[in-house]
mmCIF file of C-alpha atoms in Angstrom:
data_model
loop_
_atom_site.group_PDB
_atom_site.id
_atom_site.type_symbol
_atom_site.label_atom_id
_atom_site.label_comp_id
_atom_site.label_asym_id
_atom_site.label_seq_id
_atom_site.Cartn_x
_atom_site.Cartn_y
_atom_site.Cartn_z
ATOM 1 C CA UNK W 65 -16.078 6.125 6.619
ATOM 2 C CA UNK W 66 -17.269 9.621 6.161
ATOM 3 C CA UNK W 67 -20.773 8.565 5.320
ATOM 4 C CA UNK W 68 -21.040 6.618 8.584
ATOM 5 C CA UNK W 69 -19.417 9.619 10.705
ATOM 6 C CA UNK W 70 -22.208 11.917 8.824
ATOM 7 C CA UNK W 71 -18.887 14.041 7.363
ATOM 8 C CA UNK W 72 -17.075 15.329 4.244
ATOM 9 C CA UNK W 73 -14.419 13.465 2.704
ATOM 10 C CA UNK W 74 -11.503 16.190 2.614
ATOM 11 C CA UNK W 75 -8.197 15.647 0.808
ATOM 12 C CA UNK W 76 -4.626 18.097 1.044
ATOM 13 C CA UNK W 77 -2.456 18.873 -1.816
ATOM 14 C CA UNK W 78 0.293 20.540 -1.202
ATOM 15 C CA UNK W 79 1.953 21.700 -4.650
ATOM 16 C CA UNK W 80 4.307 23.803 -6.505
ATOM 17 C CA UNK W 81 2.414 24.012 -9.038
ATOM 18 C CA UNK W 82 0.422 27.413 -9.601
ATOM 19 C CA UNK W 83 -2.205 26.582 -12.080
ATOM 20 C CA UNK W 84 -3.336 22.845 -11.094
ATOM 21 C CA UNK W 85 -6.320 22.233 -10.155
ATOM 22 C CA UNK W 86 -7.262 18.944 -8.312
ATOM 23 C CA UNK W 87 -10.320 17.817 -10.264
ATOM 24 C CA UNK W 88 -9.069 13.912 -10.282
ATOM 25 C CA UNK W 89 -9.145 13.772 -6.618
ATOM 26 C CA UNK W 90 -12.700 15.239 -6.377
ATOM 27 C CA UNK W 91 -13.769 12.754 -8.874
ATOM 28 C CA UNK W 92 -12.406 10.290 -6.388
ATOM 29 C CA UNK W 93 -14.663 11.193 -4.186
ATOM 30 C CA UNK W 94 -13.378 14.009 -2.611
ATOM 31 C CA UNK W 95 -15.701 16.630 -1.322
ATOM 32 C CA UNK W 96 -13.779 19.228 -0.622
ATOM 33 C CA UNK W 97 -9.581 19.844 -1.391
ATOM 34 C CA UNK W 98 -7.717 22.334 0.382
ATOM 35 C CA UNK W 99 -4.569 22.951 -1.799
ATOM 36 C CA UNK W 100 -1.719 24.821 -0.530
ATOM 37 C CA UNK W 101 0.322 26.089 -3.647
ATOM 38 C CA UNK W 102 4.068 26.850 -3.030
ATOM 39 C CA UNK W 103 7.794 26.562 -4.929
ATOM 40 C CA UNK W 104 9.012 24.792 -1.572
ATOM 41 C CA UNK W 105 6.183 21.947 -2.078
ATOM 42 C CA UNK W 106 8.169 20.755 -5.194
ATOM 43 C CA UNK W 107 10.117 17.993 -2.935
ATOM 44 C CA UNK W 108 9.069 16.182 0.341
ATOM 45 C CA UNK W 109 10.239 17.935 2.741
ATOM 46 C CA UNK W 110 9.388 16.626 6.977
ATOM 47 C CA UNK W 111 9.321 20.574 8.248
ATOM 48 C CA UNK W 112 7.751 22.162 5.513
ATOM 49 C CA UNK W 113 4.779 19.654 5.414
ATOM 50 C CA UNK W 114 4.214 19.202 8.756
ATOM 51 C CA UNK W 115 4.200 22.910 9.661
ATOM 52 C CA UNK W 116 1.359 22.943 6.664
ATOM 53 C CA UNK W 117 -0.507 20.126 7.747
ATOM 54 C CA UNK W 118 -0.802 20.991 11.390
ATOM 55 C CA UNK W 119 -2.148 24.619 10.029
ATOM 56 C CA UNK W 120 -4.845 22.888 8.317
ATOM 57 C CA UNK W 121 -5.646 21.030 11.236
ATOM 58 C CA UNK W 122 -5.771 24.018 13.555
ATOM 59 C CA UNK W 123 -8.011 25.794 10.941
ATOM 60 C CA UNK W 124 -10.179 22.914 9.501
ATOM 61 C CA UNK W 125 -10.357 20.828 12.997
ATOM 62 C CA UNK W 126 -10.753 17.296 11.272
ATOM 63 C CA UNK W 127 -12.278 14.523 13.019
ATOM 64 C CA UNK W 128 -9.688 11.615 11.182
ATOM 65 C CA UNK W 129 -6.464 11.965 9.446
ATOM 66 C CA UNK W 130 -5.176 8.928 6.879
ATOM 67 C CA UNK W 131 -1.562 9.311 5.144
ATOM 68 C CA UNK W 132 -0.458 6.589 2.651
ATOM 69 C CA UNK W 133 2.244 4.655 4.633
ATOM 70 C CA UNK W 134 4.723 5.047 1.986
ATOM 71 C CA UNK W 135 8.004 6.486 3.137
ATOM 72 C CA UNK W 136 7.275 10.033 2.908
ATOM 73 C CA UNK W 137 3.522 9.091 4.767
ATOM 74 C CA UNK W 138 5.707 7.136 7.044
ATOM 75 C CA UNK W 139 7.970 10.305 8.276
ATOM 76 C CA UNK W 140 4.838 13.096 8.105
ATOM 77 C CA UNK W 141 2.125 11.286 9.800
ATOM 78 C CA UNK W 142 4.160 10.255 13.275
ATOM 79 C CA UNK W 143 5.231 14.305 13.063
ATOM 80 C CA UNK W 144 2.053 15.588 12.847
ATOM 81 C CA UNK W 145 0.949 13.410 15.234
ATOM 82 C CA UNK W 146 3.248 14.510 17.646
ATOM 83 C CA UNK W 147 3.089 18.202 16.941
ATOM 84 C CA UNK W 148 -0.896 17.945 17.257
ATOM 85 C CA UNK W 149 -0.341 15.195 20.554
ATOM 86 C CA UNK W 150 -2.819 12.813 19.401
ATOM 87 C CA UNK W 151 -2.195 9.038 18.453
ATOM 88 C CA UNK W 152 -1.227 7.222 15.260
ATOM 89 C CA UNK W 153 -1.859 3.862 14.358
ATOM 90 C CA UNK W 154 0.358 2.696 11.514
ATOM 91 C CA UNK W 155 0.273 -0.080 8.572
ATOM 92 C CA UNK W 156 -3.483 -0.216 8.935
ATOM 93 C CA UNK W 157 -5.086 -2.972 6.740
ATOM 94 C CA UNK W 158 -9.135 -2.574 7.715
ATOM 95 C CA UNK W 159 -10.548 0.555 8.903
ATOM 96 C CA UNK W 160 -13.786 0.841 9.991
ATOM 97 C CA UNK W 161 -16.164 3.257 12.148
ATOM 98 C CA UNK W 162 -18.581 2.849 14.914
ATOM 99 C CA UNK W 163 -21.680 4.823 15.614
ATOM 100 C CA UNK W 164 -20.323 7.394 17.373
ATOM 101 C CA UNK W 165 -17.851 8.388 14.893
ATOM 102 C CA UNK W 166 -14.674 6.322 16.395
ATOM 103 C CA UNK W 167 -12.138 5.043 13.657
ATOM 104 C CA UNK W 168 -11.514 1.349 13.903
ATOM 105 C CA UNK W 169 -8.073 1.111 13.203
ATOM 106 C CA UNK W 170 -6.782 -2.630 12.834
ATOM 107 C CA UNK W 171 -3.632 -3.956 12.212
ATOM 108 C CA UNK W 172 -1.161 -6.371 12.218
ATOM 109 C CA UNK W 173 0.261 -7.335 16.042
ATOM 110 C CA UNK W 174 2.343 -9.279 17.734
ATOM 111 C CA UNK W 175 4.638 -10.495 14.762
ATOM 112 C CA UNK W 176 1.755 -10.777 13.005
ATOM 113 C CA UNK W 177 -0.204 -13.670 14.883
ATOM 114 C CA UNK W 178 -2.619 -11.497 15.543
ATOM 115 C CA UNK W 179 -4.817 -8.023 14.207
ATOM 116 C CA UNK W 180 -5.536 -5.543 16.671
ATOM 117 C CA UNK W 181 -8.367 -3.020 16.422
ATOM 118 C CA UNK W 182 -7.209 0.574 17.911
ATOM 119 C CA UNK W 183 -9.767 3.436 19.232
ATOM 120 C CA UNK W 184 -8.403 7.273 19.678
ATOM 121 C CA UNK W 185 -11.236 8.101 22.413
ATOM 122 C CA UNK W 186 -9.884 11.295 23.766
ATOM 123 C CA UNK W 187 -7.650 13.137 21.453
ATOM 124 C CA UNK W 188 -8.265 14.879 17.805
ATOM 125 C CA UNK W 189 -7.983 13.949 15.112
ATOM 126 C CA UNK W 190 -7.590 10.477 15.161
ATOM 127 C CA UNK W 191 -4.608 9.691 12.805
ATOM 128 C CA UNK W 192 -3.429 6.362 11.230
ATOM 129 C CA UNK W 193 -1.168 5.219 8.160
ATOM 130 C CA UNK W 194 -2.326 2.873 5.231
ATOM 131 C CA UNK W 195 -0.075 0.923 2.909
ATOM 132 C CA UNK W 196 -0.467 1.606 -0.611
ATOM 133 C CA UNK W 197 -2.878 -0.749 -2.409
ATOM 134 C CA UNK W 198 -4.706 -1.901 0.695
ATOM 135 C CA UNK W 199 -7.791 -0.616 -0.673
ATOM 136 C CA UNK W 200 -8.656 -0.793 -4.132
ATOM 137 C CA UNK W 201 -9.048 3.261 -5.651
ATOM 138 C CA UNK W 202 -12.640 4.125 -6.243
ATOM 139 C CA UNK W 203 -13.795 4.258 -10.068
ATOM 140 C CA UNK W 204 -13.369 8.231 -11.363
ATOM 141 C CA UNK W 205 -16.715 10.079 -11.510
ATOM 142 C CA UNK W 206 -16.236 12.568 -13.461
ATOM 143 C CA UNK W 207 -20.480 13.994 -12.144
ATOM 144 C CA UNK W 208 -19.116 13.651 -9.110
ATOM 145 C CA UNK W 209 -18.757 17.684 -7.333
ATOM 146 C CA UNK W 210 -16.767 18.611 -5.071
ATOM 147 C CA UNK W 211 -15.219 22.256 -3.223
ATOM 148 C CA UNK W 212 -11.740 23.503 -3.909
ATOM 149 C CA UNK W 213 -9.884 25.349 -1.149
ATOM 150 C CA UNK W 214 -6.909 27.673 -2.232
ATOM 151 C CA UNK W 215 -5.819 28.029 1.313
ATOM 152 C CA UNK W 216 -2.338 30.691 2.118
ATOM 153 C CA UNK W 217 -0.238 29.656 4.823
ATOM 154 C CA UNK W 218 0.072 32.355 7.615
ATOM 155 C CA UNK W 219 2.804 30.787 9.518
ATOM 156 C CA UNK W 220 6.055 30.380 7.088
ATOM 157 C CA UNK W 221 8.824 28.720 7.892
ATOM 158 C CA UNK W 222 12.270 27.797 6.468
ATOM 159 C CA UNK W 223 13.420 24.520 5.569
ATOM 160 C CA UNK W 224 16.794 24.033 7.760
ATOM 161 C CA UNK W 225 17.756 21.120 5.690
ATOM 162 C CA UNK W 226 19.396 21.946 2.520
ATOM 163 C CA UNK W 227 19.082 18.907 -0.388
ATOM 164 C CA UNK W 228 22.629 19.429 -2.278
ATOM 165 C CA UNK W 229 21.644 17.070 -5.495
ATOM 166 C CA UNK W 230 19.080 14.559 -5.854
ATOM 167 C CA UNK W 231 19.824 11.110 -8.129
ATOM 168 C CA UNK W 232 16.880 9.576 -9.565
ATOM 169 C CA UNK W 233 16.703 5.719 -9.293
ATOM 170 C CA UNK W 234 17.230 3.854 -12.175
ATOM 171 C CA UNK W 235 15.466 0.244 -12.471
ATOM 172 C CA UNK W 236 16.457 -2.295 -15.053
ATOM 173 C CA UNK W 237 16.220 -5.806 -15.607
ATOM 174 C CA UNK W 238 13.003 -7.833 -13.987
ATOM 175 C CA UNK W 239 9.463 -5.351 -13.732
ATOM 176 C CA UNK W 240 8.668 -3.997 -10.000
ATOM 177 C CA UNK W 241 6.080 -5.984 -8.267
ATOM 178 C CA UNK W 242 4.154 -2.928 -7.399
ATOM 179 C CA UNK W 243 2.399 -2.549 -10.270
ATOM 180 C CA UNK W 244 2.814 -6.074 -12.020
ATOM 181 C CA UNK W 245 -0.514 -7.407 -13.410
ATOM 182 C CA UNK W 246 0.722 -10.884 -12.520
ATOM 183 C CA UNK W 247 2.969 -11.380 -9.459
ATOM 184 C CA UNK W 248 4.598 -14.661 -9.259
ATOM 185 C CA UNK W 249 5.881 -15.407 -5.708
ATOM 186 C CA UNK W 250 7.475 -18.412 -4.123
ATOM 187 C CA UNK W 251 8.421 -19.841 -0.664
ATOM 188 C CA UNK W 252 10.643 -21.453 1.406
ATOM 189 C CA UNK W 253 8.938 -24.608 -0.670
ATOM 190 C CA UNK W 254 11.137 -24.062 -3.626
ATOM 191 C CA UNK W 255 13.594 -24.921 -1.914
ATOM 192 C CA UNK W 256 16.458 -23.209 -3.689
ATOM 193 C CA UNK W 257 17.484 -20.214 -5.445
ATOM 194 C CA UNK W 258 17.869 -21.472 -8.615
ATOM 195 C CA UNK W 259 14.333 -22.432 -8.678
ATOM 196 C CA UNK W 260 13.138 -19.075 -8.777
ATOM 197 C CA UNK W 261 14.337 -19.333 -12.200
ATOM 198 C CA UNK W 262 11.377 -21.467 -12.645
ATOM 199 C CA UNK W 263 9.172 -18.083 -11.149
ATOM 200 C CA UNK W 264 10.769 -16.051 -13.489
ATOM 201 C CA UNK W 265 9.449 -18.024 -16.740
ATOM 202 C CA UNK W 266 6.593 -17.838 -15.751
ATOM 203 C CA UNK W 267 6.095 -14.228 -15.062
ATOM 204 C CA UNK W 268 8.253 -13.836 -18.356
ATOM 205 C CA UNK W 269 5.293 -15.490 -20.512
ATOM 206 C CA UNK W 270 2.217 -13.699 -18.409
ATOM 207 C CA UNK W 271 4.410 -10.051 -18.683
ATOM 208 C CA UNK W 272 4.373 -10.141 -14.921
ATOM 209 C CA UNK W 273 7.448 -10.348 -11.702
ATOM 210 C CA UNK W 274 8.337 -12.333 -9.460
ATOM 211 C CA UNK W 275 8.536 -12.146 -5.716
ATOM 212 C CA UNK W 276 9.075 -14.126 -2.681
ATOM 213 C CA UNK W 277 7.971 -14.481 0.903
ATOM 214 C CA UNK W 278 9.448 -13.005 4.387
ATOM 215 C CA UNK W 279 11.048 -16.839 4.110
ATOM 216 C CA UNK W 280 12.293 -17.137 0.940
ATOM 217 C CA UNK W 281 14.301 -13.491 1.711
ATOM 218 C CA UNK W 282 15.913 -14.539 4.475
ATOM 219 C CA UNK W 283 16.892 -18.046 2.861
ATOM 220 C CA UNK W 284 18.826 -15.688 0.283
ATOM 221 C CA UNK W 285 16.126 -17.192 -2.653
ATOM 222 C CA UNK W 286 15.190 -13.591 -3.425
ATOM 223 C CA UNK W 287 16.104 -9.637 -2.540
ATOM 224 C CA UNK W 288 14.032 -7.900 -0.036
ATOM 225 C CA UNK W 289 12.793 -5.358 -2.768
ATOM 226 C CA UNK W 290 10.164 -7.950 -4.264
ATOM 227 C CA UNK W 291 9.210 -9.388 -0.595
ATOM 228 C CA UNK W 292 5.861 -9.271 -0.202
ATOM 229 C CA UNK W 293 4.223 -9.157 3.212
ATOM 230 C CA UNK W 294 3.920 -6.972 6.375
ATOM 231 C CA UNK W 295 7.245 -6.495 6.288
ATOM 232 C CA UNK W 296 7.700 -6.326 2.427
ATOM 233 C CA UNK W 297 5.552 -4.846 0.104
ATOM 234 C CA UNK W 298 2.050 -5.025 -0.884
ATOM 235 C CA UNK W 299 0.600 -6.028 -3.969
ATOM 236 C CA UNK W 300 -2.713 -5.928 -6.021
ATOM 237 C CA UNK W 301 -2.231 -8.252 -9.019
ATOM 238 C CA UNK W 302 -4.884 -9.303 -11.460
ATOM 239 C CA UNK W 303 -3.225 -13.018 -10.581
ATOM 240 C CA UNK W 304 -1.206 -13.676 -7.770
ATOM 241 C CA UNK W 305 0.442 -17.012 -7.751
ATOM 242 C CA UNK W 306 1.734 -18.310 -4.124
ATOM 243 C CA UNK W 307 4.433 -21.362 -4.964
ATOM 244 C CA UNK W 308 5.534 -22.956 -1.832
ATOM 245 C CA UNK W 309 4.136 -20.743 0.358
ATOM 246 C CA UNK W 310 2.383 -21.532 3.736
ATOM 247 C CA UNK W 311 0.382 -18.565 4.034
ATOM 248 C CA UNK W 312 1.133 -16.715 7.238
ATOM 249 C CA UNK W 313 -0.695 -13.700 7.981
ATOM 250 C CA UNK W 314 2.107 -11.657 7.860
ATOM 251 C CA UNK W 315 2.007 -12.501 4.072
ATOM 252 C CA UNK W 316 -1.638 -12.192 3.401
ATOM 253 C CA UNK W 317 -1.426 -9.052 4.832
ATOM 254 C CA UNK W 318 0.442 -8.559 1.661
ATOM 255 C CA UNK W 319 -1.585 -10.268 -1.131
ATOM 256 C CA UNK W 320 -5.060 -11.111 0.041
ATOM 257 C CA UNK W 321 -6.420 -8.173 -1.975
ATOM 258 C CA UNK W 322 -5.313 -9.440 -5.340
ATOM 259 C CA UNK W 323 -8.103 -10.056 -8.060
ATOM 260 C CA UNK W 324 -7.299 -13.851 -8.354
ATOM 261 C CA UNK W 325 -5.098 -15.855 -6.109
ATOM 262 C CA UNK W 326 -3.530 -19.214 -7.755
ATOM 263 C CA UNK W 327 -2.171 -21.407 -5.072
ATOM 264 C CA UNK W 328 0.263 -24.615 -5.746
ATOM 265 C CA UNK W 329 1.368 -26.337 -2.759
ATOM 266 C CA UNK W 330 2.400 -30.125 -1.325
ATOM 267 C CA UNK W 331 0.645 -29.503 1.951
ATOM 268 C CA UNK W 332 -2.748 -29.874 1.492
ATOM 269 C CA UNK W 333 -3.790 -27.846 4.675
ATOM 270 C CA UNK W 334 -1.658 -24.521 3.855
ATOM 271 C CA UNK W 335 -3.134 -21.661 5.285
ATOM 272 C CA UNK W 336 -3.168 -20.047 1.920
ATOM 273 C CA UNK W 337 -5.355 -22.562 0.351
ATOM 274 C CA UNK W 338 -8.308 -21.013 2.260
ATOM 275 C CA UNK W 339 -8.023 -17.687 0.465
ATOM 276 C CA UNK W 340 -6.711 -18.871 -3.005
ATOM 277 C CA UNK W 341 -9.973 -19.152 -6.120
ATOM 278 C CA UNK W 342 -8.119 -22.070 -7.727
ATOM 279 C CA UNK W 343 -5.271 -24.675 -5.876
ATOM 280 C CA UNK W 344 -3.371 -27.341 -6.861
ATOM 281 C CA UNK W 345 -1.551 -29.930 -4.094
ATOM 282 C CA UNK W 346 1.604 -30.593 -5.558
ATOM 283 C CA UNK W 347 5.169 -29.826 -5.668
ATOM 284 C CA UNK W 348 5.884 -26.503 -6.908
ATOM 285 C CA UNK W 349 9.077 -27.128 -9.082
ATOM 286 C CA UNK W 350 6.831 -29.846 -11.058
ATOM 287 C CA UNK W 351 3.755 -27.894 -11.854
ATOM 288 C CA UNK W 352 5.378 -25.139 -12.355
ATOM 289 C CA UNK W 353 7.032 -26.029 -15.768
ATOM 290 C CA UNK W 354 4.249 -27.657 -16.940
ATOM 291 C CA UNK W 355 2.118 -24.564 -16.135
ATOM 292 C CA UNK W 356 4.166 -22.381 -18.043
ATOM 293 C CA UNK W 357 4.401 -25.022 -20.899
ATOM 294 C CA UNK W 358 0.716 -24.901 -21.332
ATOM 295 C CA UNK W 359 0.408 -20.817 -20.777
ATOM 296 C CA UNK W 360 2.784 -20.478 -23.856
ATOM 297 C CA UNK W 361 0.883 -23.032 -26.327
ATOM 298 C CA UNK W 362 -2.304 -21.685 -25.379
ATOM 299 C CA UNK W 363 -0.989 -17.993 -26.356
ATOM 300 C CA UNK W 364 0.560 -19.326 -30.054
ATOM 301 C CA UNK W 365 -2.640 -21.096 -30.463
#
């Protein structure tokens, strides 16, 4: 994007940490990093950050703004936005730019059915959100040189929201599907909770998790914590196997990045078929065992 717009690639760190110094994102292609360094930076907090990132933009006067949409992006970017009274297109899945230096913002609309390409013509900068894992991270270059900024706020402010203790999440049992190198999803096609027990072998003999469509959630087949879709999460797997699941493009807009995409379905005409490498048209809880069956003898052999 900043090649076609003729214009550095900037990234903001704001740290507590005095002594850091952000070489991995300039060998991610950053070409310069402003880095604002202070104790307060140590946790999210909304005020704090936004009152920093609207003095960079007053000071720097970027053309485009991205924030990850995670939950933190999610409650920053729509502030900034605000504060700086420009727009803010959210959950973008394909960015693009034209000639004159307008960010193509497209996403998801109208429940999905459709993708919807966004222009900020007037206002600066032009701000959006991206989930996590749209785009697949640039390989590190270490030759790669870059500008560091140690920039000092001139406009302090206190936080008037006081955190009292914070209680860090513990996770046990079945691996996240975030970062799963094989995700193992079903649909409203396996027609039963139980079944998933059929997922979870699988993803048990590749080291992988399992997860579900938007459908399979709301038949009670799986939790909404391994959903994966617009409204779920989205995943990068090196093998992402879709078991009884239509393919809508709410959950493509979840998946259709992964390295590999296995599909095994009755209906030969699923949508999903037409972005899967290898398919099979057949009944999910009947592959399925035998699939796992062979995984496991070919790993002993």
């Amino acid at each position: 994007m900043a090649d076609k717009c003729h214009q550095r690639v900037g990234a903001v760190l704001l740290i507590d940490d005095p002594k850091d110094i952000p070489q991995d994102l300039i060998a991610h292609g950053a070409d310069v990093v402003y880095v604002v360094r202070d104790p307060k930076f140590a946790h999210y907090s909304t005020e704090l950050y936004t009152n920093a990132f609207a003095e960079l933009i007053t000071e720097y006067r970027p053309n485009a703004i991205l924030i990850g949409a995670t939950n933190d992006g999610r409650d920053l970017g729509p502030r900034v936005a605000a504060r700086e009274r420009t727009g803010l297109c959210a959950d973008c899945t394909i960015l693009d730019v034209e000639e004159d230096g307008l960010v193509e913002w497209t996403r998801p609309a109208a429940g999905g059915n459709i993708m919807a390409t966004i222009l900020c013509k007037e206002d600066r900068p032009q701000m959006g959100t991206c989930r996590p894992k749209t785009f697949k991270a640039p390989e590190a270059d270490p030759s790669h040189k870059g500008e560091v900024v140690e920039y000092t706020l001139k406009h302090q402010i206190e936080d008037r929201v006081e955190v009292l203790r914070r209680d860090p999440v513990v996770t046990e049992g079945e691996m996240a599907i975030d970062d799963a190198p094989f995700v193992c999803s079903g649909g409203r096609g396996m027609k039963a909770k139980e079944n998933f027990a059929l997922l979870q072998d699988l993803a048990h003999v590749l080291g992988g998790a399992v997860g579900g469509s938007r459908a399979a959630v709301d038949e009670g087949f799986i939790e909404h914590p391994r959903q994966v879709g617009q409204s779920g999460k989205t995943v990068t797997p090196k093998i992402y196997f879709a078991c009884g699941i239509s393919g809508s493009v709410q959950h493509k807009a979840g998946m259709s990045k992964s390295d590999t995409i296995v599909c095994i379905n009755k209906d030969p005409d699923a949508p999903m078929f037409e972005i899967s490498r290898y398919g099979i048209v057949g009944d999910a809880l009947k592959v399925l065992p035998l699939l796992t069956q062979k995984i496991k003898e070919f790993k002993e052999s």
